[in-house]
Amino acid sequence: GQAAELLKELAHGEAFVKATRHKIPSSRMLDREFVNRFLGFYLLGVNQYNGNLEEFMNAVMSILKCAEKDVLDHCRTDFTRSMVCAKELFGDYAFRRKRTNGTYAALNRPLFEAVSVNLAKLKEEECQILQKKKELVNAKYDELFENTEFVTAISDGTAKIVNVRITHKMIRDMFRRIIEND
């Protein structure tokens, strides 16, 4: 149906593939899982998440099955814009956790969800402000990886409600502070 087609389209889209550096294999549909996670938090929001990720992702698929064309178009537009913005802001380190030794780990699902959804919810002008302040964005992003609460939230028990909320809130607040101090 249209829900599965949307996942496939977004997962194979150039913006997603570039932002994730071709690192999410489409074998076993892992790429579609990333997109589904995005759509869940984008459409349903963090507060609707009940701690059961599979149930949450199934709920968003049910919504998308009968969604109007304009809802699907908004999902496409905002997802693509968020991927382009993430790639421009973070380059090869988009959605990757910085380790204490300064190297970067593999793509991190909680980071992907929080960064992509929070970028998708910004207006185009707000994304442009972040891009103009790219160095500050990256400095503040790196600071998050020095915050024990944040690192724990994206590393241990990542599907717990409290950790999902912490991750999204800290990313959202970081973007907001940078945008509002223009």
XYZ file of C-alpha atoms in Angstrom:
182
model
C 0.000 0.000 0.000
C 0.890 3.657 0.060
C 2.571 3.415 3.477
C 5.073 0.796 2.285
C 5.635 2.739 -0.935
C 6.413 5.911 1.029
C 8.956 4.067 3.214
C 10.635 2.591 0.157
C 10.672 5.919 -1.684
C 12.206 7.834 1.229
C 14.696 5.068 2.084
C 15.960 4.984 -1.503
C 15.888 8.749 -1.936
C 19.125 10.554 -2.679
C 18.853 12.837 0.373
C 18.609 9.913 2.827
C 21.336 7.892 1.133
C 23.715 10.885 1.142
C 22.937 11.921 4.743
C 23.565 8.367 5.969
C 26.628 7.929 3.708
C 25.257 4.732 2.122
C 25.808 3.060 5.518
C 22.312 1.697 6.119
C 21.808 -1.490 4.133
C 18.528 -2.086 2.364
C 18.965 -5.816 2.935
C 16.529 -6.810 5.672
C 14.965 -3.378 5.121
C 17.019 -1.632 7.805
C 16.853 1.578 5.771
C 13.048 1.448 5.862
C 13.153 0.898 9.621
C 15.080 4.170 10.019
C 12.505 5.967 7.863
C 9.640 4.339 9.785
C 11.132 5.513 13.077
C 11.380 9.035 11.684
C 7.767 8.967 10.504
C 6.559 7.656 13.863
C 8.104 10.467 15.876
C 7.391 13.051 13.179
C 3.680 12.240 12.827
C 2.776 10.916 16.272
C 5.257 12.849 18.395
C 7.415 11.854 21.329
C 4.550 12.117 23.823
C 2.576 9.391 22.023
C 5.465 6.944 22.364
C 4.584 4.286 24.973
C 7.875 2.400 25.208
C 6.974 -0.276 22.646
C 8.819 0.708 19.480
C 7.356 -2.031 17.306
C 3.806 -1.077 18.306
C 4.631 2.582 17.714
C 5.991 1.936 14.219
C 2.978 -0.241 13.361
C 0.665 2.563 14.507
C 2.274 5.054 12.147
C 2.036 2.570 9.271
C -1.695 2.218 9.966
C -2.079 5.978 9.844
C -0.105 6.241 6.606
C -2.160 3.505 4.934
C -5.191 5.782 4.816
C -3.506 9.192 4.964
C -4.464 11.904 2.494
C -2.057 12.880 -0.264
C -1.165 16.182 1.436
C -0.028 14.342 4.597
C 2.211 12.070 2.516
C 3.550 15.082 0.613
C 4.406 16.869 3.901
C 6.216 13.739 5.093
C 8.230 13.607 1.854
C 9.097 17.287 1.873
C 10.020 17.551 5.544
C 11.973 14.270 5.585
C 13.992 15.261 2.533
C 14.638 18.762 3.888
C 15.787 17.320 7.205
C 18.184 14.917 5.475
C 19.662 17.701 3.348
C 19.978 19.979 6.375
C 21.600 17.242 8.511
C 24.131 16.498 5.754
C 24.931 20.206 5.348
C 25.259 20.765 9.105
C 27.096 17.636 10.183
C 28.641 16.242 6.991
C 29.862 12.686 7.397
C 29.124 12.769 11.137
C 25.360 13.212 10.871
C 23.568 10.811 13.210
C 26.833 9.470 14.655
C 27.859 9.552 18.304
C 31.186 11.136 19.136
C 33.307 8.908 21.342
C 35.465 10.168 24.193
C 38.603 9.623 22.076
C 37.251 12.000 19.400
C 36.352 9.347 16.830
C 32.789 8.722 15.683
C 30.751 5.562 16.157
C 28.426 4.035 13.583
C 25.041 5.570 12.816
C 22.973 5.818 15.967
C 19.205 5.249 15.711
C 18.197 7.517 18.628
C 20.351 10.321 17.218
C 18.868 9.772 13.776
C 15.342 10.021 15.169
C 15.948 13.075 17.321
C 18.059 15.064 14.860
C 15.982 14.265 11.772
C 12.591 14.830 13.413
C 13.640 18.070 15.084
C 15.128 19.388 11.828
C 11.961 18.363 9.962
C 9.820 20.385 12.357
C 11.809 23.558 11.724
C 10.805 26.138 9.145
C 13.047 26.549 6.103
C 14.305 29.891 7.469
C 15.241 28.243 10.780
C 17.273 25.589 8.962
C 19.050 28.396 7.117
C 19.889 30.090 10.421
C 21.401 26.820 11.672
C 23.414 26.474 8.475
C 24.772 30.020 8.865
C 25.815 29.037 12.402
C 27.156 25.626 11.397
C 30.305 25.911 13.544
C 28.265 26.779 16.630
C 25.809 23.941 15.881
C 28.679 21.463 15.705
C 30.303 22.821 18.872
C 27.025 22.538 20.805
C 26.381 19.086 19.297
C 29.821 17.953 20.499
C 29.007 19.317 23.964
C 26.013 16.975 24.124
C 28.412 14.037 23.872
C 30.095 15.267 27.046
C 26.752 15.170 28.870
C 26.393 11.845 30.702
C 22.590 11.951 30.694
C 22.517 12.457 26.908
C 25.127 9.785 26.159
C 23.290 7.294 28.374
C 19.979 8.127 26.672
C 21.390 7.366 23.200
C 23.423 4.354 24.314
C 21.632 2.331 27.003
C 17.973 1.373 27.041
C 17.374 3.633 24.072
C 13.736 2.512 23.630
C 12.780 3.536 27.188
C 10.286 6.394 27.222
C 12.481 8.559 29.445
C 15.527 8.131 27.184
C 13.570 8.892 24.019
C 12.201 12.064 25.610
C 15.611 13.159 26.905
C 17.230 12.688 23.498
C 14.543 14.586 21.607
C 14.338 17.376 24.188
C 18.083 17.967 24.323
C 18.399 18.078 20.523
C 15.306 20.303 20.168
C 16.532 22.662 22.908
C 19.991 22.892 21.317
C 18.521 23.881 17.940
C 16.061 26.339 19.559
C 18.763 28.117 21.594
C 20.949 28.563 18.509
C 18.053 29.806 16.345
C 16.642 32.180 18.953
C 20.017 33.765 19.703
C 20.280 35.043 16.139
